[in-house]
Short mmCIF file of C-alpha atoms in Angstrom, two decimals:
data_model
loop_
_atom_site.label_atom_id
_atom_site.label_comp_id
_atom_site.label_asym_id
_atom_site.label_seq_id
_atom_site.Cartn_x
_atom_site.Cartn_y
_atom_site.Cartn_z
CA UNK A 6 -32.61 -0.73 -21.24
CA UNK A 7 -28.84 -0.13 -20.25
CA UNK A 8 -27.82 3.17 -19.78
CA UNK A 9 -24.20 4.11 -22.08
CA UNK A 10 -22.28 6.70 -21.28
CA UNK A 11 -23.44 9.83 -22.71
CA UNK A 12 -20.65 11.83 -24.42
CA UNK A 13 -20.07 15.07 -23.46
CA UNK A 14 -19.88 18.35 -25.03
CA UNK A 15 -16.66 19.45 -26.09
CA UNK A 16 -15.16 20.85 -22.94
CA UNK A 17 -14.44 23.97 -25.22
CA UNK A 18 -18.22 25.06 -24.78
CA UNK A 19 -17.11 27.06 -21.62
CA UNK A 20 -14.86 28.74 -23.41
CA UNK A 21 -16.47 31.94 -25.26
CA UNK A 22 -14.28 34.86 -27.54
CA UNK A 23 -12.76 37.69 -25.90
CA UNK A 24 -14.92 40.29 -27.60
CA UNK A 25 -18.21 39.63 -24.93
CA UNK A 26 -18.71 42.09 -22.62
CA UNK A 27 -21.30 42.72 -20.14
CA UNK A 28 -22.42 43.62 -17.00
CA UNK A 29 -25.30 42.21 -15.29
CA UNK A 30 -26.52 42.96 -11.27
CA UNK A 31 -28.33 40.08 -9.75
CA UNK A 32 -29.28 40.77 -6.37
CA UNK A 33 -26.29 42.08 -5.31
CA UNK A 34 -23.82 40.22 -7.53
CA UNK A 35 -22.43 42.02 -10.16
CA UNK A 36 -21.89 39.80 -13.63
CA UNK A 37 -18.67 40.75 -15.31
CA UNK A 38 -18.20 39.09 -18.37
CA UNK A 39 -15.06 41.51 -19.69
CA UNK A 40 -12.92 38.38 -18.37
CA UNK A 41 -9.72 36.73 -20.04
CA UNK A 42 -10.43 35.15 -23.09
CA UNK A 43 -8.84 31.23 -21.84
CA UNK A 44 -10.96 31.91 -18.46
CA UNK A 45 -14.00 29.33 -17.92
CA UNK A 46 -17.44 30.23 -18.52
CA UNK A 47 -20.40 28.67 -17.67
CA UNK A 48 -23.84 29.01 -18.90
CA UNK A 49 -26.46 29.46 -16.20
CA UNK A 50 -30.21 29.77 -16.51
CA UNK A 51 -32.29 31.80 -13.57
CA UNK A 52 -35.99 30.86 -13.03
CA UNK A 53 -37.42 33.39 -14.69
CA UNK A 54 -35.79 31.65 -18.37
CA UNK A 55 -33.06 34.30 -18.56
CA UNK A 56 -29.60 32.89 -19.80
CA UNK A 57 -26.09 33.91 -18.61
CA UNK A 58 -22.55 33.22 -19.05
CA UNK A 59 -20.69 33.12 -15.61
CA UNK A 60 -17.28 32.10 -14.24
CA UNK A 61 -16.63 29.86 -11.37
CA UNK A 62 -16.28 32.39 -9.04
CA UNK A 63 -19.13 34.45 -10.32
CA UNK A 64 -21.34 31.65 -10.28
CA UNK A 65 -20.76 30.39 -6.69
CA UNK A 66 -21.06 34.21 -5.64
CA UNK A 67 -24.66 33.99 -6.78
CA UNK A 68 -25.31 30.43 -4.90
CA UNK A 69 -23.60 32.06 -1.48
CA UNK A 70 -26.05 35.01 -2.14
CA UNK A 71 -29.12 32.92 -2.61
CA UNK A 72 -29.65 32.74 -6.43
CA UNK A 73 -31.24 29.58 -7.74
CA UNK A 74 -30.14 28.44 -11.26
CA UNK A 75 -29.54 25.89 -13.88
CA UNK A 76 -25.83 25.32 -14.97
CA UNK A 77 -27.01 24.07 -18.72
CA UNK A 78 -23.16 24.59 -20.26
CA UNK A 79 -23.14 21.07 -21.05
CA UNK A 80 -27.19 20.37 -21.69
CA UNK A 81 -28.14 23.03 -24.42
CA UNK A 82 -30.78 20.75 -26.18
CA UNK A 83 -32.07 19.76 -22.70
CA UNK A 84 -35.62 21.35 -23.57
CA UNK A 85 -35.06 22.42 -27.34
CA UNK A 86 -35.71 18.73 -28.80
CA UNK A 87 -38.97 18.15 -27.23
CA UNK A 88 -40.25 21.39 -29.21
CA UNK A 89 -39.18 20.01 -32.12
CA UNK A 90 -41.18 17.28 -32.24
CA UNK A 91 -44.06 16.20 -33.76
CA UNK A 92 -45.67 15.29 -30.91
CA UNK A 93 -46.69 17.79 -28.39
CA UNK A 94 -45.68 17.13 -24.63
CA UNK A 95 -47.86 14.64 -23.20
CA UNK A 96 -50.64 15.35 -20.63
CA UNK A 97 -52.03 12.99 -18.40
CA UNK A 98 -55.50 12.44 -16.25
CA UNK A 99 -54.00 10.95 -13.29
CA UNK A 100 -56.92 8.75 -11.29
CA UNK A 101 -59.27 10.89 -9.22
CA UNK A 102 -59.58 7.99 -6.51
CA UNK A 103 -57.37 5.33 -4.96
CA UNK A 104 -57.54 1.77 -5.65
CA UNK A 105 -54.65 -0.05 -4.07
CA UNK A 106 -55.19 0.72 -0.25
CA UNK A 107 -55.67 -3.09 0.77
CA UNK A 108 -52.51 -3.59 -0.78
CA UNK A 109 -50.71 -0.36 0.29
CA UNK A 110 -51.68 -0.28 4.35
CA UNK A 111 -49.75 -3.29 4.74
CA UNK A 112 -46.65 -2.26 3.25
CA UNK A 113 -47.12 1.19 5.48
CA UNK A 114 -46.16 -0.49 8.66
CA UNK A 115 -43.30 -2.16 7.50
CA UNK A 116 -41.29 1.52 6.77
CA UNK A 117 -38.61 1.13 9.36
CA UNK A 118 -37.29 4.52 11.29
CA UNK A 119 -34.33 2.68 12.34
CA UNK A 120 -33.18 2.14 9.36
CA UNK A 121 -33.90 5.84 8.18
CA UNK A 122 -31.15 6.73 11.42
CA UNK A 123 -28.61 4.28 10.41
CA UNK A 124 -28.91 5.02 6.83
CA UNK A 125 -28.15 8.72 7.23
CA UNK A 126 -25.92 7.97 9.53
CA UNK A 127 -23.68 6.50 7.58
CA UNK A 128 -24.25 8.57 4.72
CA UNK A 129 -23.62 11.60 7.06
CA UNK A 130 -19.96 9.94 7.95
CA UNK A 131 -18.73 11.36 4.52
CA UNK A 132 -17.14 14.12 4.99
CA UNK A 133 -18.25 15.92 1.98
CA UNK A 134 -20.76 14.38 -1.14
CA UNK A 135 -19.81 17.32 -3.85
CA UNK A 136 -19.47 15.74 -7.10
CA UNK A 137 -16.26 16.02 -8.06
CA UNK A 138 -14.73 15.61 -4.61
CA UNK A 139 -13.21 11.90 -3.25
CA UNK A 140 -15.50 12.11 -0.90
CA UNK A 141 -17.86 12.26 -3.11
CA UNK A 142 -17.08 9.63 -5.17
CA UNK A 143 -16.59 7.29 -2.10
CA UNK A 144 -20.10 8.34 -0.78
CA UNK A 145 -22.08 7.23 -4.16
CA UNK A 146 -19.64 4.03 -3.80
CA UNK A 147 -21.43 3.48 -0.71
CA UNK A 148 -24.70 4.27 -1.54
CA UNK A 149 -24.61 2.07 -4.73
CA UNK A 150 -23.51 -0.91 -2.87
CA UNK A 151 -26.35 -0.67 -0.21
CA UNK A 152 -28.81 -0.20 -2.66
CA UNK A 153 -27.38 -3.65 -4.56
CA UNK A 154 -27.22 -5.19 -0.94
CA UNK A 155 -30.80 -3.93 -0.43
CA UNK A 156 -32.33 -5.48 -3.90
CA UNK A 157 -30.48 -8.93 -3.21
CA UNK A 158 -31.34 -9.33 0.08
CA UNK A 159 -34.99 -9.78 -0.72
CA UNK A 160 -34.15 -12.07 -3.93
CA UNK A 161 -35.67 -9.55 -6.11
CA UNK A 162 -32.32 -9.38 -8.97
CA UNK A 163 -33.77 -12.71 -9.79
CA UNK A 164 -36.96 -11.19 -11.13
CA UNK A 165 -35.55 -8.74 -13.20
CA UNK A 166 -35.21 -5.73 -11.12
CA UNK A 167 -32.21 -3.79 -11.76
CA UNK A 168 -29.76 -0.96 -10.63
CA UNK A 169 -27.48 0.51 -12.59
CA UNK A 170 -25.32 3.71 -12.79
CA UNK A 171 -26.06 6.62 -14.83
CA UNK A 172 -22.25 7.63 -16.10
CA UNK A 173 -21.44 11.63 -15.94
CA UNK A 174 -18.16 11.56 -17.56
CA UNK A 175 -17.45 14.87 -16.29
CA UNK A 176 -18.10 13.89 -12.51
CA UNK A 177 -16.25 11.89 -10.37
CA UNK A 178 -19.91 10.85 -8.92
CA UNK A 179 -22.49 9.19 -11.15
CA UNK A 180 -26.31 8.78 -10.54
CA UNK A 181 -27.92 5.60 -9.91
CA UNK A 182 -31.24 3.88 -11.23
CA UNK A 183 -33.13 1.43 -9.77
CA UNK A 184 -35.74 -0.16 -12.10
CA UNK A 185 -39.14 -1.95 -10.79
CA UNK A 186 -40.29 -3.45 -14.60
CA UNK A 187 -43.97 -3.28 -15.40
CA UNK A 188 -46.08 -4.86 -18.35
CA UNK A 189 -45.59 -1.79 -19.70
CA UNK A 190 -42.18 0.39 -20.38
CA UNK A 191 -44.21 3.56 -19.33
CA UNK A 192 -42.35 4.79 -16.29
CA UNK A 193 -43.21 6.46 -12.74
CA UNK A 194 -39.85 7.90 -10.92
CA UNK A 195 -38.86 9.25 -7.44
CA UNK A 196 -35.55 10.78 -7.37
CA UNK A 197 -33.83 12.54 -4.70
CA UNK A 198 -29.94 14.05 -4.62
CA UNK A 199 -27.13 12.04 -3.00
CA UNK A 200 -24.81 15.10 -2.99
CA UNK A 201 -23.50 17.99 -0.61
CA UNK A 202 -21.80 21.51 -0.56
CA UNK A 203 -20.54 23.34 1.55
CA UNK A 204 -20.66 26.47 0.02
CA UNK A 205 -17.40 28.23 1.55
CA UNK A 206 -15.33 25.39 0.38
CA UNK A 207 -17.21 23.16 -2.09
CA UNK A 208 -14.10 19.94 -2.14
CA UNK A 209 -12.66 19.46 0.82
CA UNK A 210 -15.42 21.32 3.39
CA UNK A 211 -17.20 19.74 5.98
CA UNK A 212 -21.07 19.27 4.21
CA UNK A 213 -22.84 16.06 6.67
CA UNK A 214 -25.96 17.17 4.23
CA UNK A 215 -28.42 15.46 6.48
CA UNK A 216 -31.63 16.99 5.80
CA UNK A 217 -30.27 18.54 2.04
CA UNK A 218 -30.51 15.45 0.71
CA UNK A 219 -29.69 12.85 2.86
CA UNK A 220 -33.06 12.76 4.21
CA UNK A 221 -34.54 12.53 0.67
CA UNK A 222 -32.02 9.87 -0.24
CA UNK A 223 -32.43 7.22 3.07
CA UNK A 224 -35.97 8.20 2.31
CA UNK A 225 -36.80 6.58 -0.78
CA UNK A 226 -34.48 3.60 -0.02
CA UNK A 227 -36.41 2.63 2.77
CA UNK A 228 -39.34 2.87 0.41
CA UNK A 229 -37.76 0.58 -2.29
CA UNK A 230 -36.32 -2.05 0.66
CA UNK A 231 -40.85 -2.27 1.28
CA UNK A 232 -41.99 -2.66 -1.99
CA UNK A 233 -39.33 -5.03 -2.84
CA UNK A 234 -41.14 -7.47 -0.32
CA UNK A 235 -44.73 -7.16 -2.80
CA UNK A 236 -44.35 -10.22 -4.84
CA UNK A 237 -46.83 -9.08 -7.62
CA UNK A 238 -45.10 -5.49 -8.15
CA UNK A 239 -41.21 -7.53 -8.15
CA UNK A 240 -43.23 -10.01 -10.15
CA UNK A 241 -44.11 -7.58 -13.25
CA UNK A 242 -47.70 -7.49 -12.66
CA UNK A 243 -47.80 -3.93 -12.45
CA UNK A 244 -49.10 -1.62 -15.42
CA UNK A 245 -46.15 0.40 -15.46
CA UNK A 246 -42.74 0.34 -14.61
CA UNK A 247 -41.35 2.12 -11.80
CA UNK A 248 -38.02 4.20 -11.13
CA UNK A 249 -36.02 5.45 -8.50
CA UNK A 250 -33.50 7.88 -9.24
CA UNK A 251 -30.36 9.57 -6.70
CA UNK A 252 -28.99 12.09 -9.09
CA UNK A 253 -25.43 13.11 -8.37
CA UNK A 254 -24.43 17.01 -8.60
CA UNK A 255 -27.65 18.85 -7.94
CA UNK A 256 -25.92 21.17 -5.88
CA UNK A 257 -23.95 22.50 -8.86
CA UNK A 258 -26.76 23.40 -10.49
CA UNK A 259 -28.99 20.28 -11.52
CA UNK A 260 -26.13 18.71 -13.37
CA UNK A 261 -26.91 14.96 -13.04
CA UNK A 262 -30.77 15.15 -13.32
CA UNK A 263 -29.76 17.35 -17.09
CA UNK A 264 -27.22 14.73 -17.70
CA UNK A 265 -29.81 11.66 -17.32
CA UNK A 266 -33.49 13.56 -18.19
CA UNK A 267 -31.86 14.67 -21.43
CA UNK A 268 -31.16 11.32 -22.15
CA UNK A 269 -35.00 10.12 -21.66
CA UNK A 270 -36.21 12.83 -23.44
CA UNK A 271 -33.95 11.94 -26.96
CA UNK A 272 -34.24 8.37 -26.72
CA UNK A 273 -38.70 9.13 -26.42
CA UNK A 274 -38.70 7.65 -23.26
CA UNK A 275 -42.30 7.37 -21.63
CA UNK A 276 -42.51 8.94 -18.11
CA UNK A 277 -46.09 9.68 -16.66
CA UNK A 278 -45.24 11.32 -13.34
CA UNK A 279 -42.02 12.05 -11.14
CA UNK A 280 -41.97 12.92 -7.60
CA UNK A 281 -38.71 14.47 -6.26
CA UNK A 282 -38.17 13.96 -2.73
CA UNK A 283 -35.32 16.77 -1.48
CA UNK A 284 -35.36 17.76 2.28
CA UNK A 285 -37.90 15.46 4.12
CA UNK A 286 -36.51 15.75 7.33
CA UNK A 287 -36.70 19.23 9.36
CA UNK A 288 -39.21 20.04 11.12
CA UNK A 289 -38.87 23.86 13.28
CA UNK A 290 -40.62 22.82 16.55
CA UNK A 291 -40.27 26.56 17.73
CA UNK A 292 -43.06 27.28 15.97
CA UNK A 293 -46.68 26.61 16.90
CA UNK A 294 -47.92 24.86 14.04
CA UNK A 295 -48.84 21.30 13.37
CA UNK A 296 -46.33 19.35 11.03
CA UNK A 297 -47.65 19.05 7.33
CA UNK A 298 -46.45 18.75 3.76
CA UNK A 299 -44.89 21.64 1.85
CA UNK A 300 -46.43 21.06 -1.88
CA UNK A 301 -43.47 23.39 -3.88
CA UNK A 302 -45.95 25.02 -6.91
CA UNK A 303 -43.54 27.47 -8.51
CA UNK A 304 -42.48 25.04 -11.11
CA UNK A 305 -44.45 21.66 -11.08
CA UNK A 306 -46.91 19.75 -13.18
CA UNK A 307 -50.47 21.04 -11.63
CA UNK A 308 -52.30 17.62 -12.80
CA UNK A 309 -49.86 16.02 -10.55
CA UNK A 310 -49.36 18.07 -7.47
CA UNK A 311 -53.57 17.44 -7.30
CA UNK A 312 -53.36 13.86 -7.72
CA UNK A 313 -50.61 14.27 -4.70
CA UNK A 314 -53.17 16.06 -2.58
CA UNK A 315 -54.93 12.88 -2.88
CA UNK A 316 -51.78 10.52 -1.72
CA UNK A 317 -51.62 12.66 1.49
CA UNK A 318 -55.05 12.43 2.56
CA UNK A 319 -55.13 8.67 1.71
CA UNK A 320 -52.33 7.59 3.01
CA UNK A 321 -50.52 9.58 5.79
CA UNK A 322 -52.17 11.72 8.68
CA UNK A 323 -50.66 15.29 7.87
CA UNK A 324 -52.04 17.80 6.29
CA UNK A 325 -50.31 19.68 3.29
CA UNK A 326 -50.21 23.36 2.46
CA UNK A 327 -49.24 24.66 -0.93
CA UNK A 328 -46.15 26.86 -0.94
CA UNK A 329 -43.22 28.03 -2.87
CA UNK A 330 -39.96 30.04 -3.39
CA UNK A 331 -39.78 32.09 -6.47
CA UNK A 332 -36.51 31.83 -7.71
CA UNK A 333 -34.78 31.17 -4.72
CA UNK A 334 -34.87 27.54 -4.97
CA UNK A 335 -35.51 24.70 -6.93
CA UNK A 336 -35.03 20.65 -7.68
CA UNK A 337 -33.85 17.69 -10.32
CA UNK A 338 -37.86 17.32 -10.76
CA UNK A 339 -37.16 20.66 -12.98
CA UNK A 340 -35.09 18.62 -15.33
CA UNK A 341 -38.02 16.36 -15.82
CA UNK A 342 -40.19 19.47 -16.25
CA UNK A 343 -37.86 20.89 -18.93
CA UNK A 344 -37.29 17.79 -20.51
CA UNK A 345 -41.22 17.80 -20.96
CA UNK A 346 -42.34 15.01 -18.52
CA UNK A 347 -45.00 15.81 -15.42
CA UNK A 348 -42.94 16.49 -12.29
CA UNK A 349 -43.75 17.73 -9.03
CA UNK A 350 -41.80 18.30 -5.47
CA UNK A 351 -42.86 18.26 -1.94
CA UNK A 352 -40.71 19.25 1.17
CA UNK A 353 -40.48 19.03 4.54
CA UNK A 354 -43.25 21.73 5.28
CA UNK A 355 -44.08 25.53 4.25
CA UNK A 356 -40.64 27.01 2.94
CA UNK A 357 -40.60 29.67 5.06
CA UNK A 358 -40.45 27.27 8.01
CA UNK A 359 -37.93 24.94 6.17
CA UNK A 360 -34.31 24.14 7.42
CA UNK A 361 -32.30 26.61 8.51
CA UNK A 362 -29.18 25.03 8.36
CA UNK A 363 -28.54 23.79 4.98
CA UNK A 364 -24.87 24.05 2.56
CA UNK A 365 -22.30 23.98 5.51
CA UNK A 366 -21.10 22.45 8.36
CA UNK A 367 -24.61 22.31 10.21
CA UNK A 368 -26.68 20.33 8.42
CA UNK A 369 -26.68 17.90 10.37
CA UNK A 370 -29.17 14.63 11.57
CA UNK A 371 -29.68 15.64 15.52
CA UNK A 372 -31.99 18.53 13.76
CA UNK A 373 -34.35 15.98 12.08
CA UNK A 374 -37.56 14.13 12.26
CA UNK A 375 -37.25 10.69 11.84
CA UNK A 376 -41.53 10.60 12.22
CA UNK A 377 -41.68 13.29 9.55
CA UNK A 378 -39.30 11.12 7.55
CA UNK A 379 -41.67 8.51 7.51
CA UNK A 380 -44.36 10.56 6.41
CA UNK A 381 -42.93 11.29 3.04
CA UNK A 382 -41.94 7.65 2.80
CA UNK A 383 -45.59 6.66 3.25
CA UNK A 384 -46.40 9.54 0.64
CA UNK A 385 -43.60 7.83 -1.56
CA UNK A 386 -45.19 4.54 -1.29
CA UNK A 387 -48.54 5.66 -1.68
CA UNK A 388 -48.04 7.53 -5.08
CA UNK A 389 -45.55 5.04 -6.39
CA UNK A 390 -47.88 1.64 -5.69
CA UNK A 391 -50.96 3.18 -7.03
CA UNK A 392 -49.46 4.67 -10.15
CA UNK A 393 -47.35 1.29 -10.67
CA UNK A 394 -51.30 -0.41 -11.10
CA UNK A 395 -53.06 2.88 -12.45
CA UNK A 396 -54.20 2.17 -16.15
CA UNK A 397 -53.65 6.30 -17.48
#
């Protein structure tokens, strides 16, 4: 199915009366809303469900001070309309064993580190990837055209696989889709953000975004460039149809993951599982601990984070620990999650050992693991190959 271009809501949604007035401490930003009445407001959702309207600066205050949040101005159904249905949200009993491996430890050793490095590296050239910056329109440019390059090279356009841009007519960046079709139009997705901030000076400051989320993003590419070489997943054979998703604008606040989840969710698409893959790179070697998987359980799908557990063991040689961040953080798989579909996110390692260096100037690829890299991309194949054939 072709994606259109979604219209947007009526730009005057950010605009509220005059008359509102409050005043709101979070952390230690102070929420004025006694603002000019032609001012722009935005409507921002915390993780503990709590709505309120912001302005630019107020908003960016809270990012700067460590405040995680939805920006939802434009999405306000995103989450409504699945309540009103008649269906509930679905639930799924994800397999309780693997039953791909001779297929899957083939395609293992053919994930390529090299191409992780030169991937990011070029991706890290940009100078920033914020949405609605030149720079960031240039980088998706770029990151569209490999991915075509990548799908053609192997022949696989010529059975059917597709990519395709998801159009944000309110960013200068747009999302991109790359669809794997099954026997069935039941979907598995991986998604990971192709955008950067620099938080001091979101357009025109230097953001590489190496680990936050270029590592995510070379990540999953690699994976698609492997399993476009199995001829009976390009072939259709597969039970279900598989996904991969770079949302654009995550760093101002889930934007492109609303934008295209929304989308799914009113046109009753059928998604069974989606992983998001944000910050697979950084590992802290000043610490005396073993590298491992960081399974994020603050706001996942539980059925799904255990069937993960699984993927690990089976297919990669790290352990994982379960972890989380409150409402200090968050990912596009929350989108999904809101949009009632089972998502789940895994990062680089415990959060409390996580990068360091993320939303300025220093995020940058000298501080990564390529190895650890892998890892997630053998996770990523792993979960994406077995659920592709898993009858659920």
């Amino acid at each position: 199915m072709k994606l259109s271009i979604l219209s947007s809501l009526a730009w005057s949604a950010y605009f509220v009366s005059a008359g509102y007035a409050d005043k709101r401490g979070v952390g230690q930003i102070v929420i004025d809303n006694s603002v000019l009445p032609n001012e722009p407001r935005y409507l921002i959702e915390f993780a503990d469900g709590h709505e309120q309207w912001v302005t630019d600066t107020e908003k960016w205050a809270l990012k700067k001070d460590g405040q995680f949040f939805m920006d939802t101005t434009n999405f306000p159904d995103l989450g409504k309309f699945r309540s009103q249905l008649e269906t509930p949200t679905p639930k799924y009993t994800y397999p309780v064993s693997v039953s791909q491996k001779g297929k899957i430890t083939p395609l293992l050793k053919e994930l390529n580190k090299t191409n992780l490095q030169s991937n990011l590296g070029h991706l890290t050239t940009f100078h920033n990837r914020w949405y609605n910056s030149t720079f960031g329109e240039a980088s998706y440019h770029w990151l569209f055209s490999k991915i075509l390059t990548t799908i053609a090279s192997t022949g696989a356009h010529e059975h059917g696989i597709t990519a395709e841009l998801f159009v944000h007519p309110w960013s200068r960046q747009n999302s991109i889709i790359v669809r794997i079709p099954g026997q069935s139009t039941s979907t598995i997705v991986v998604g990971a953000h192709q955008d950067s901030v620099n938080h001091e000076a979101r357009m025109d400051g230097r953001a590489p975004g190496a680990d936050d989320d270029g590592s995510g993003t070379v990540t999953i590419l690699e994976v698609l460039r492997v399993l476009l070489s199995d001829k009976k997943l390009v072939g259709g054979k597969a039970e279900n149809t598989l996904e991969f998703h770079w949302y654009a604008a995550e760093e101002g606040g889930m934007l492109g993951s609303q934008d295209l989840w929304e989308s799914y969710m009113k046109g009753g698409k059928t998604v069974k599982g989606m992983l998001q893959q944000d910050m697979t790179g950084f590992w802290n070697k000043t610490i005396e601990k073993e590298k491992e998987f960081g399974l994020m359980m603050d706001v996942v799908d539980k059925p799904l984070m255990e069937y993960l557990k699984l993927i690990i063991e089976e297919y990669t040689e790290l352990p994982w620990v379960e972890t989380g961040c409150g409402p200090y953080c968050g990912s596009d798989h929350m989108s999904a999650i809101k949009a009632g579909y089972p998502g789940a996110f895994i990062i680089e390692g415990a959060f409390e050992y996580t990068d360091n260096h993320l939303h300025g100037v220093d995020d940058l690829a000298e501080y990564l693991d390529y190895d650890h890299m892998i890892d997630h991309a053998q996770m990523t194949l792993g979960f994406l190959y077995e659920l592709a054939f898993a009858k659920f």
